[in-house]
Short mmCIF file of C-alpha atoms and ligand atoms in Angstrom, two decimals:
data_model
loop_
_atom_site.label_atom_id
_atom_site.label_comp_id
_atom_site.label_asym_id
_atom_site.label_seq_id
_atom_site.Cartn_x
_atom_site.Cartn_y
_atom_site.Cartn_z
CA UNK A 1 29.76 205.16 145.93
CA UNK A 2 29.50 204.78 149.71
CA UNK A 3 32.60 205.53 151.78
CA UNK A 4 33.67 203.69 154.92
CA UNK A 5 36.54 205.28 156.85
CA UNK A 6 38.59 203.93 159.76
CA UNK A 7 36.51 205.72 162.40
CA UNK A 8 36.13 202.83 164.94
CA UNK A 9 35.89 201.39 167.54
CA UNK A 10 32.66 199.37 167.47
CA UNK A 11 31.06 199.02 170.88
CA UNK A 12 27.70 197.87 172.16
CA UNK A 13 25.04 195.27 171.73
CA UNK A 14 22.84 194.36 168.77
CA UNK A 15 20.26 191.77 167.70
CA UNK A 16 21.11 191.21 164.02
CA UNK A 17 18.21 190.69 161.60
CA UNK A 18 16.49 187.33 161.41
CA UNK A 19 17.94 184.40 159.54
CA UNK A 20 17.44 184.50 155.78
CA UNK A 21 17.69 180.74 155.17
CA UNK A 22 15.23 179.96 157.94
CA UNK A 23 12.82 182.74 156.85
CA UNK A 24 12.64 181.36 153.28
CA UNK A 25 11.84 177.91 154.65
CA UNK A 26 9.27 179.27 157.11
CA UNK A 27 7.30 181.05 154.35
CA UNK A 28 7.41 178.02 152.05
CA UNK A 29 6.47 175.47 154.71
CA UNK A 30 3.71 177.77 156.02
CA UNK A 31 2.34 177.99 152.45
CA UNK A 32 2.38 174.17 152.22
CA UNK A 33 0.57 173.96 155.54
CA UNK A 34 -3.06 173.72 156.52
CA UNK A 35 -4.57 176.84 158.10
CA UNK A 36 -2.66 179.81 159.42
CA UNK A 37 0.97 179.86 160.52
CA UNK A 38 2.39 182.71 162.60
CA UNK A 39 6.03 183.42 161.78
CA UNK A 40 7.68 185.45 164.55
CA UNK A 41 10.57 187.58 163.41
CA UNK A 42 10.31 186.98 159.66
CA UNK A 43 13.28 188.66 157.95
CA UNK A 44 12.16 191.78 156.10
CA UNK A 45 14.69 191.95 153.26
CA UNK A 46 14.55 191.85 149.46
CA UNK A 47 15.20 188.08 149.20
CA UNK A 48 12.59 187.07 151.73
CA UNK A 49 10.05 189.52 150.26
CA UNK A 50 10.50 187.61 147.00
CA UNK A 51 9.50 184.44 148.83
CA UNK A 52 6.37 186.06 150.30
CA UNK A 53 5.40 187.37 146.85
CA UNK A 54 5.93 183.85 145.48
CA UNK A 55 3.71 182.15 148.03
CA UNK A 56 1.03 184.80 147.48
CA UNK A 57 1.18 184.11 143.72
CA UNK A 58 0.64 180.42 144.57
CA UNK A 59 -2.52 181.27 146.51
CA UNK A 60 -1.34 181.68 150.11
CA UNK A 61 -2.49 184.76 152.02
CA UNK A 62 0.20 186.82 153.78
CA UNK A 63 -0.51 189.47 156.41
CA UNK A 64 1.56 191.68 158.66
CA UNK A 65 4.77 192.44 156.78
CA UNK A 66 6.15 195.53 158.51
CA UNK A 67 8.45 198.43 157.85
CA UNK A 68 11.81 197.65 156.18
CA UNK A 69 14.46 196.82 158.72
CA UNK A 70 12.10 195.53 161.40
CA UNK A 71 11.28 191.87 161.86
CA UNK A 72 7.51 191.59 162.18
CA UNK A 73 5.29 188.67 163.02
CA UNK A 74 3.59 187.68 159.81
CA UNK A 75 0.69 185.32 159.26
CA UNK A 76 0.56 182.97 156.30
CA UNK A 77 -2.64 181.10 155.43
CA UNK A 78 -1.40 177.99 153.60
CA UNK A 79 -2.86 176.32 150.53
CA UNK A 80 -2.05 172.77 151.66
CA UNK A 81 0.53 170.42 150.16
CA UNK A 82 -1.29 170.01 146.83
CA UNK A 83 -3.09 173.35 146.57
CA UNK A 84 -0.64 175.72 144.80
CA UNK A 85 -2.20 177.45 141.82
CA UNK A 86 -0.30 177.92 138.55
CA UNK A 87 1.81 181.10 138.33
CA UNK A 88 4.82 182.90 136.87
CA UNK A 89 7.14 183.56 139.76
CA UNK A 90 9.83 186.23 139.96
CA UNK A 91 12.40 184.98 142.48
CA UNK A 92 14.36 188.27 142.26
CA UNK A 93 17.90 187.57 143.52
CA UNK A 94 16.91 184.64 145.78
CA UNK A 95 18.83 181.46 144.92
CA UNK A 96 17.30 179.63 147.86
CA UNK A 97 13.77 180.31 146.58
CA UNK A 98 14.82 179.26 143.06
CA UNK A 99 16.13 175.90 144.29
CA UNK A 100 13.66 175.04 147.08
CA UNK A 101 10.29 175.96 145.58
CA UNK A 102 10.42 173.55 142.57
CA UNK A 103 10.66 170.65 145.03
CA UNK A 104 7.22 171.49 146.35
CA UNK A 105 5.64 172.31 142.96
CA UNK A 106 7.00 169.37 140.94
CA UNK A 107 4.62 166.79 142.46
CA UNK A 108 1.40 168.80 142.13
CA UNK A 109 -0.34 167.27 139.11
CA UNK A 110 -2.20 169.65 136.84
CA UNK A 111 -0.18 172.76 137.78
CA UNK A 112 2.17 174.79 135.56
CA UNK A 113 4.74 177.25 136.87
CA UNK A 114 7.63 179.33 135.55
CA UNK A 115 10.43 180.60 137.82
CA UNK A 116 12.69 183.43 136.68
CA UNK A 117 14.67 186.22 138.33
CA UNK A 118 17.28 188.95 137.96
CA UNK A 119 20.50 188.85 135.87
CA UNK A 120 22.43 187.16 138.68
CA UNK A 121 19.70 184.49 139.08
CA UNK A 122 19.86 183.79 135.35
CA UNK A 123 23.48 182.68 135.85
CA UNK A 124 22.72 180.35 138.81
CA UNK A 125 22.57 176.66 137.86
CA UNK A 126 19.32 174.73 138.33
CA UNK A 127 20.48 171.44 136.79
CA UNK A 128 21.55 170.45 140.33
CA UNK A 129 17.83 170.19 141.21
CA UNK A 130 16.46 169.37 137.74
CA UNK A 131 18.53 166.16 137.41
CA UNK A 132 17.35 164.46 140.64
CA UNK A 133 13.79 165.83 140.35
CA UNK A 134 13.50 164.31 136.86
CA UNK A 135 14.74 161.03 138.31
CA UNK A 136 11.70 161.25 140.61
CA UNK A 137 9.43 161.76 137.58
CA UNK A 138 9.26 165.57 137.51
CA UNK A 139 8.66 167.47 134.27
CA UNK A 140 11.05 170.42 134.10
CA UNK A 141 12.44 172.54 131.28
CA UNK A 142 15.31 174.97 131.77
CA UNK A 143 17.44 177.16 129.50
CA UNK A 144 20.48 175.39 128.02
CA UNK A 145 19.58 172.41 130.25
CA UNK A 146 20.95 174.18 133.33
CA UNK A 147 19.80 177.80 133.78
CA UNK A 148 16.60 179.73 134.61
CA UNK A 149 13.92 180.38 133.50
CA UNK A 150 12.69 177.06 134.83
CA UNK A 151 9.31 175.66 133.75
CA UNK A 152 7.63 173.07 135.90
CA UNK A 153 4.62 170.93 134.98
CA UNK A 154 3.26 169.01 137.95
CA UNK A 155 3.57 165.21 137.63
CA UNK A 156 3.40 162.13 139.86
CA UNK A 157 6.70 161.56 141.71
CA UNK A 158 8.48 158.45 142.98
CA UNK A 159 10.80 158.52 145.99
CA UNK A 160 14.47 157.96 145.11
CA UNK A 161 17.84 157.56 146.76
CA UNK A 162 20.07 160.39 145.60
CA UNK A 163 23.71 160.97 146.45
CA UNK A 164 24.48 164.67 146.07
CA UNK A 165 27.65 165.39 144.05
CA UNK A 166 28.28 168.60 146.07
CA UNK A 167 27.23 169.45 149.62
CA UNK A 168 24.16 171.63 149.09
CA UNK A 169 21.44 172.41 151.60
CA UNK A 170 19.39 173.86 148.77
CA UNK A 171 19.42 170.62 146.76
CA UNK A 172 18.79 168.55 149.89
CA UNK A 173 15.84 170.76 150.88
CA UNK A 174 14.38 170.69 147.37
CA UNK A 175 14.37 166.88 147.37
CA UNK A 176 12.92 166.69 150.88
CA UNK A 177 10.06 168.96 149.76
CA UNK A 178 9.53 166.77 146.67
CA UNK A 179 9.57 163.67 148.89
CA UNK A 180 6.47 164.94 150.72
CA UNK A 181 4.35 164.35 147.59
CA UNK A 182 6.24 161.31 146.22
CA UNK A 183 5.32 157.66 146.42
CA UNK A 184 7.60 155.84 148.86
CA UNK A 185 10.46 157.31 150.88
CA UNK A 186 13.07 159.72 149.52
CA UNK A 187 16.66 159.42 150.71
CA UNK A 188 19.28 162.13 150.20
CA UNK A 189 22.87 161.10 150.85
CA UNK A 190 25.12 164.01 151.73
CA UNK A 191 28.86 163.42 151.77
CA UNK A 192 29.46 166.44 154.00
CA UNK A 193 26.78 167.81 156.34
CA UNK A 194 25.12 171.08 155.24
CA UNK A 195 22.65 173.32 157.07
CA UNK A 196 19.72 171.28 158.41
CA UNK A 197 17.04 173.96 158.91
CA UNK A 198 14.58 172.25 156.53
CA UNK A 199 14.80 168.93 158.35
CA UNK A 200 14.15 170.63 161.70
CA UNK A 201 11.23 172.71 160.45
CA UNK A 202 9.58 169.88 158.48
CA UNK A 203 9.75 167.60 161.52
CA UNK A 204 8.21 170.34 163.70
CA UNK A 205 5.37 170.65 161.15
CA UNK A 206 4.59 166.94 161.44
CA UNK A 207 6.58 165.40 158.56
CA UNK A 208 8.38 162.11 159.16
CA UNK A 209 11.98 162.97 158.47
CA UNK A 210 15.02 161.32 160.02
CA UNK A 211 18.79 161.30 159.76
CA UNK A 212 20.46 157.91 159.17
CA UNK A 213 24.27 158.25 159.29
CA UNK A 214 25.12 160.19 156.11
CA UNK A 215 21.54 160.42 154.74
CA UNK A 216 18.32 162.26 155.40
CA UNK A 217 15.16 160.26 154.75
CA UNK A 218 11.64 161.67 154.34
CA UNK A 219 8.29 159.88 154.11
CA UNK A 220 5.37 161.14 152.03
CA UNK A 221 2.92 163.32 153.98
CA UNK A 222 -0.81 164.07 153.77
CA UNK A 223 -0.59 167.43 155.50
CA UNK A 224 1.73 169.80 157.35
CA UNK A 225 0.77 171.87 160.37
CA UNK A 226 3.58 174.27 161.25
CA UNK A 227 1.55 176.18 163.87
CA UNK A 228 4.03 178.84 164.93
CA UNK A 229 7.61 179.37 163.77
CA UNK A 230 10.10 181.71 165.51
CA UNK A 231 13.26 182.79 163.74
CA UNK A 232 16.64 183.50 165.37
CA UNK A 233 19.07 186.23 164.26
CA UNK A 234 21.19 185.38 161.22
CA UNK A 235 24.75 184.30 162.00
CA UNK A 236 25.66 185.21 158.42
CA UNK A 237 24.64 188.84 159.13
CA UNK A 238 26.14 188.81 162.63
CA UNK A 239 29.39 187.69 160.97
CA UNK A 240 30.06 191.18 159.56
CA UNK A 241 30.10 192.68 163.07
CA UNK A 242 32.09 189.75 164.47
CA UNK A 243 34.81 190.47 161.93
CA UNK A 244 34.55 194.27 162.23
CA UNK A 245 34.96 194.06 166.02
CA UNK A 246 37.85 191.63 165.64
CA UNK A 247 39.76 193.90 163.24
CA UNK A 248 38.99 197.45 164.46
CA UNK A 249 41.14 198.59 167.42
CA UNK A 250 39.34 199.05 170.77
CA UNK A 251 36.16 197.23 169.71
CA UNK A 252 33.95 194.97 171.79
CA UNK A 253 30.55 193.87 170.50
CA UNK A 254 27.81 191.58 171.81
CA UNK A 255 25.39 189.99 169.35
CA UNK A 256 22.14 188.68 170.79
CA UNK A 257 19.89 185.73 169.97
CA UNK A 258 22.03 184.54 167.07
CA UNK A 259 21.29 181.14 165.52
CA UNK A 260 24.21 178.90 166.46
CA UNK A 261 23.10 175.72 164.71
CA UNK A 262 26.38 173.76 164.38
CA UNK A 263 25.84 173.50 160.62
CA UNK A 264 26.27 177.31 160.43
CA UNK A 265 29.05 178.18 162.88
CA UNK A 266 32.10 177.32 160.77
CA UNK A 267 33.26 180.95 160.75
CA UNK A 268 33.55 181.08 164.55
CA UNK A 269 35.71 177.93 164.58
CA UNK A 270 37.94 179.26 161.79
CA UNK A 271 38.40 182.67 163.44
CA UNK A 272 39.20 181.04 166.79
CA UNK A 273 41.85 178.96 165.06
CA UNK A 274 43.28 182.16 163.60
CA UNK A 275 43.61 183.61 167.12
CA UNK A 276 40.33 185.49 167.65
CA UNK A 277 38.74 185.79 171.11
CA UNK A 278 35.08 184.88 170.67
CA UNK A 279 32.74 183.75 173.44
CA UNK A 280 29.42 182.09 172.73
CA UNK A 281 26.91 181.87 175.56
CA UNK A 282 23.91 179.64 174.78
CA UNK A 283 20.54 181.43 175.07
CA UNK A 284 18.20 178.47 174.58
CA UNK A 285 16.16 177.71 171.47
CA UNK A 286 14.03 179.62 169.00
CA UNK A 287 11.91 177.71 166.51
CA UNK A 288 13.82 174.47 167.12
CA UNK A 289 17.15 176.20 166.46
CA UNK A 290 19.80 176.80 169.16
CA UNK A 291 20.58 180.48 169.82
CA UNK A 292 23.41 182.21 171.61
CA UNK A 293 24.99 185.50 172.61
CA UNK A 294 28.28 186.11 170.77
CA UNK A 295 30.88 188.40 172.36
CA UNK A 296 33.90 189.43 170.33
CA UNK A 297 36.82 191.74 171.09
CA UNK A 298 39.52 193.27 168.96
CA UNK A 299 42.79 191.41 168.84
CA UNK A 300 45.97 192.89 167.39
CA UNK A 301 46.86 191.62 163.89
CA UNK A 302 50.12 190.11 165.31
CA UNK A 303 47.88 187.65 167.21
CA UNK A 304 46.17 186.42 164.03
CA UNK A 305 47.67 183.55 162.02
CA UNK A 306 46.90 182.23 158.57
CA UNK A 307 45.03 178.88 158.50
CA UNK A 308 43.94 176.08 156.18
CA UNK A 309 40.19 175.94 155.44
CA UNK A 310 38.95 172.91 153.50
CA UNK A 311 36.77 169.79 153.39
CA UNK A 312 33.93 169.44 155.89
CA UNK A 313 34.43 172.99 157.16
CA UNK A 314 33.49 174.55 153.80
CA UNK A 315 29.69 173.95 153.90
CA UNK A 316 29.61 175.09 157.54
CA UNK A 317 31.09 178.48 156.57
CA UNK A 318 30.12 178.75 152.90
CA UNK A 319 28.55 182.22 153.06
CA UNK A 320 31.24 183.54 155.42
CA UNK A 321 34.27 182.58 153.32
CA UNK A 322 34.49 186.17 151.97
CA UNK A 323 35.03 187.31 155.57
CA UNK A 324 37.61 184.58 156.23
CA UNK A 325 39.53 185.93 153.24
CA UNK A 326 39.27 189.48 154.61
CA UNK A 327 40.59 188.50 158.06
CA UNK A 328 43.39 186.56 156.33
CA UNK A 329 44.71 189.87 154.90
CA UNK A 330 45.30 191.07 158.47
CA UNK A 331 46.83 187.81 159.73
CA UNK A 332 50.40 186.64 159.70
CA UNK A 333 51.21 184.07 156.99
CA UNK A 334 49.16 182.45 154.25
CA UNK A 335 45.53 181.29 154.48
CA UNK A 336 44.49 178.60 152.01
CA UNK A 337 40.82 178.03 151.16
CA UNK A 338 40.26 174.79 149.20
CA UNK A 339 37.30 172.59 148.15
CA UNK A 340 35.19 175.74 147.72
CA UNK A 341 34.41 175.72 143.98
CA UNK A 342 30.77 176.33 145.01
CA UNK A 343 31.81 179.93 145.67
CA UNK A 344 31.83 180.41 141.90
CA UNK A 345 28.06 179.72 141.81
CA UNK A 346 26.84 182.16 144.46
CA UNK A 347 25.25 185.62 143.96
CA UNK A 348 28.48 186.41 142.08
CA UNK A 349 31.53 184.27 141.22
CA UNK A 350 32.86 184.89 144.70
CA UNK A 351 36.32 183.52 144.00
CA UNK A 352 36.68 186.33 141.45
CA UNK A 353 34.78 189.05 143.32
CA UNK A 354 36.50 188.43 146.69
CA UNK A 355 39.92 188.41 145.03
CA UNK A 356 39.12 191.56 143.02
CA UNK A 357 37.89 193.42 146.12
CA UNK A 358 40.80 192.41 148.35
CA UNK A 359 43.38 193.14 145.65
CA UNK A 360 41.84 196.59 145.00
CA UNK A 361 42.31 197.33 148.72
CA UNK A 362 45.98 196.27 148.72
CA UNK A 363 45.59 192.58 149.65
CA UNK A 364 47.67 189.78 148.12
CA UNK A 365 45.46 187.00 146.77
CA UNK A 366 46.05 184.13 144.33
CA UNK A 367 42.92 182.41 143.07
CA UNK A 368 42.68 178.69 142.34
CA UNK A 369 39.94 176.66 140.65
CA UNK A 370 38.36 175.77 144.01
CA UNK A 371 39.48 178.53 146.34
CA UNK A 372 42.24 181.01 147.00
CA UNK A 373 45.47 181.73 148.85
CA UNK A 374 45.62 184.94 150.81
CA UNK A 375 49.02 186.23 151.90
CA UNK A 376 48.51 188.16 155.12
CA UNK A 377 50.31 191.46 155.52
CA UNK A 378 49.02 192.70 158.89
CA UNK A 379 46.41 195.00 157.35
CA UNK A 380 44.82 196.53 154.26
CA UNK A 381 45.56 199.88 152.65
CA UNK A 382 42.02 200.59 151.41
CA UNK A 383 40.74 201.70 147.99
CA UNK A 384 37.62 201.40 145.84
CA UNK A 385 35.65 198.19 145.23
CA UNK A 386 32.55 197.07 143.36
CA UNK A 387 29.95 194.79 145.00
CA UNK A 388 28.99 193.33 141.58
CA UNK A 389 25.44 193.30 142.96
CA UNK A 390 26.45 190.78 145.65
CA UNK A 391 25.18 191.69 149.14
CA UNK A 392 27.97 189.90 150.96
CA UNK A 393 30.70 191.59 148.92
CA UNK A 394 29.10 195.02 149.58
CA UNK A 395 29.08 194.46 153.37
CA UNK A 396 32.60 193.01 153.24
CA UNK A 397 33.71 196.31 151.66
CA UNK A 398 32.15 198.30 154.50
CA UNK A 399 33.90 196.21 157.17
CA UNK A 400 37.19 196.37 155.27
CA UNK A 401 36.90 200.17 155.11
CA UNK A 402 36.57 200.50 158.89
CA UNK A 403 39.58 198.24 159.44
CA UNK A 404 41.75 199.70 156.63
CA UNK A 405 44.35 202.46 156.84
CA UNK A 406 42.79 204.80 154.26
CA UNK A 407 39.11 203.80 153.99
CA UNK A 408 37.14 202.06 151.25
CA UNK A 409 34.61 203.28 148.69
CA UNK A 410 31.98 200.70 147.77
CA UNK A 411 30.09 200.92 144.48
CA UNK A 412 26.76 199.08 144.69
CA UNK A 413 26.28 199.22 148.47
CA UNK A 414 22.51 198.98 147.87
CA UNK A 415 22.98 195.23 147.24
CA UNK A 416 23.13 194.81 151.05
CA UNK A 417 19.30 195.09 151.07
CA UNK A 418 19.10 191.53 149.71
CA UNK A 419 19.72 190.18 153.22
CA UNK A 420 20.25 193.22 155.47
CA UNK A 421 18.47 196.48 154.56
CA UNK A 422 19.39 198.08 157.93
CA UNK A 423 23.09 197.19 157.74
CA UNK A 424 24.47 200.73 157.58
CA UNK A 425 22.15 201.94 160.36
CA UNK A 426 23.15 199.05 162.65
CA UNK A 427 26.83 199.56 161.86
CA UNK A 428 26.43 203.26 162.69
CA UNK A 429 24.83 202.40 166.04
CA UNK A 430 27.83 200.25 167.02
CA UNK A 431 30.24 202.98 165.87
CA UNK A 432 28.40 205.40 168.16
CA UNK A 433 28.94 202.89 170.97
CA UNK A 434 25.19 202.46 171.27
CA UNK A 435 22.99 199.44 170.94
C1 LIG B 1 21.42 178.15 151.57
C2 LIG B 1 22.38 177.20 151.35
C3 LIG B 1 23.71 177.52 150.83
C4 LIG B 1 24.04 179.00 151.03
C5 LIG B 1 22.92 179.89 150.61
C6 LIG B 1 21.66 179.59 151.39
C7 LIG B 1 20.10 177.70 152.04
O1 LIG B 1 23.73 177.22 149.46
O2 LIG B 1 25.21 179.34 150.33
O3 LIG B 1 23.27 181.25 150.82
O4 LIG B 1 19.31 178.52 152.53
O5 LIG B 1 19.81 176.50 151.91
P1 LIG B 1 24.02 175.71 148.94
O6 LIG B 1 23.14 174.84 149.69
O7 LIG B 1 23.72 175.71 147.48
O8 LIG B 1 25.47 175.49 149.22
#
């Protein structure tokens, strides 16, 4: 159990750790590349270590991974688009690795791979990638037709047009990777836009990839040359301090060099609608991604109102919806989150784990099939919660503790290391007014 007491305020400046989504893509695309790729600011966390171990198992050479908590420059010597050797791959807890990597492997004839991971990974569906990949000609076997372990036997692929049934950047990215080795173009139609990091990075590495209204189209490629990739700070990690500063009296925090790609900034728009005071000052670009300085101040709970969160906003804030629900407990009125059934398929069933955590701390939450209603009461009492091995629920508990009346005990705080091993240290530095 780790205890978080209402000891605020949070003050100071911080560069949150590098972006997890972008780091996964950088390691994979570097491994697909010719020659050596330097990745500046690769996230050093459990999930992204799984991706480095995976590309090493496939034959890529990785050098320069530093001390936990720091973001080193690493060098990856790629194996080329068709050069991955057969392997059994442990993806750990990394859903992004589980869904993206098969796209690259599926078209490499003669190879055989098995992907498996921890207990949480074994509950994460892979039929969402297996169905369209098979349509392209891929040979895949998974447990009960939808779960890992996933076996892949390389086979010739044909480009397809695929309309995704749910907005998923992971499915889109998987199919774009597969399209590199397919015959003819591959078109992915997305009803609602999701994060576009893969498109940006593939284009920078020389792939022909373009957006056409609601689709992304990729042409087959002979080779990729990523050269150098720089990674901005992760808005999904910054989000915990944004919300902590918003809720804890007297706080003011500045977060530096944060990725503010518009496909990731849904939380900032939602919080502003609730009454938060958040300023974003653009800081240029890093690795083809826009970055900015985010300044956030405490506002009194009376200034925060409940809101409706649904439709196109859901994919733009998918990983931050736990924090939206937390802020909703402090706001006036009801917040309704709809169209978010995908939350049930994350590192935990987040509709259940968010509701359980908030209820245990004195919040009033009704769950629905595709979301939840949170009845704001101007604050949270506090209590004891379980992360259920989910990094974002663990960090939510810490933030809730600081903002609560009586503090919060979190069981399973170690899960934070999946995306943010230095979370407690960084939080401590802001509580000391440092940074
Ligand atoms: C991710 C996409 C999102 C997100 C996940 C990371 C990615 O998942 O929830 O944490 O890196 O592509 P979906 O694309 O499945 O919604």
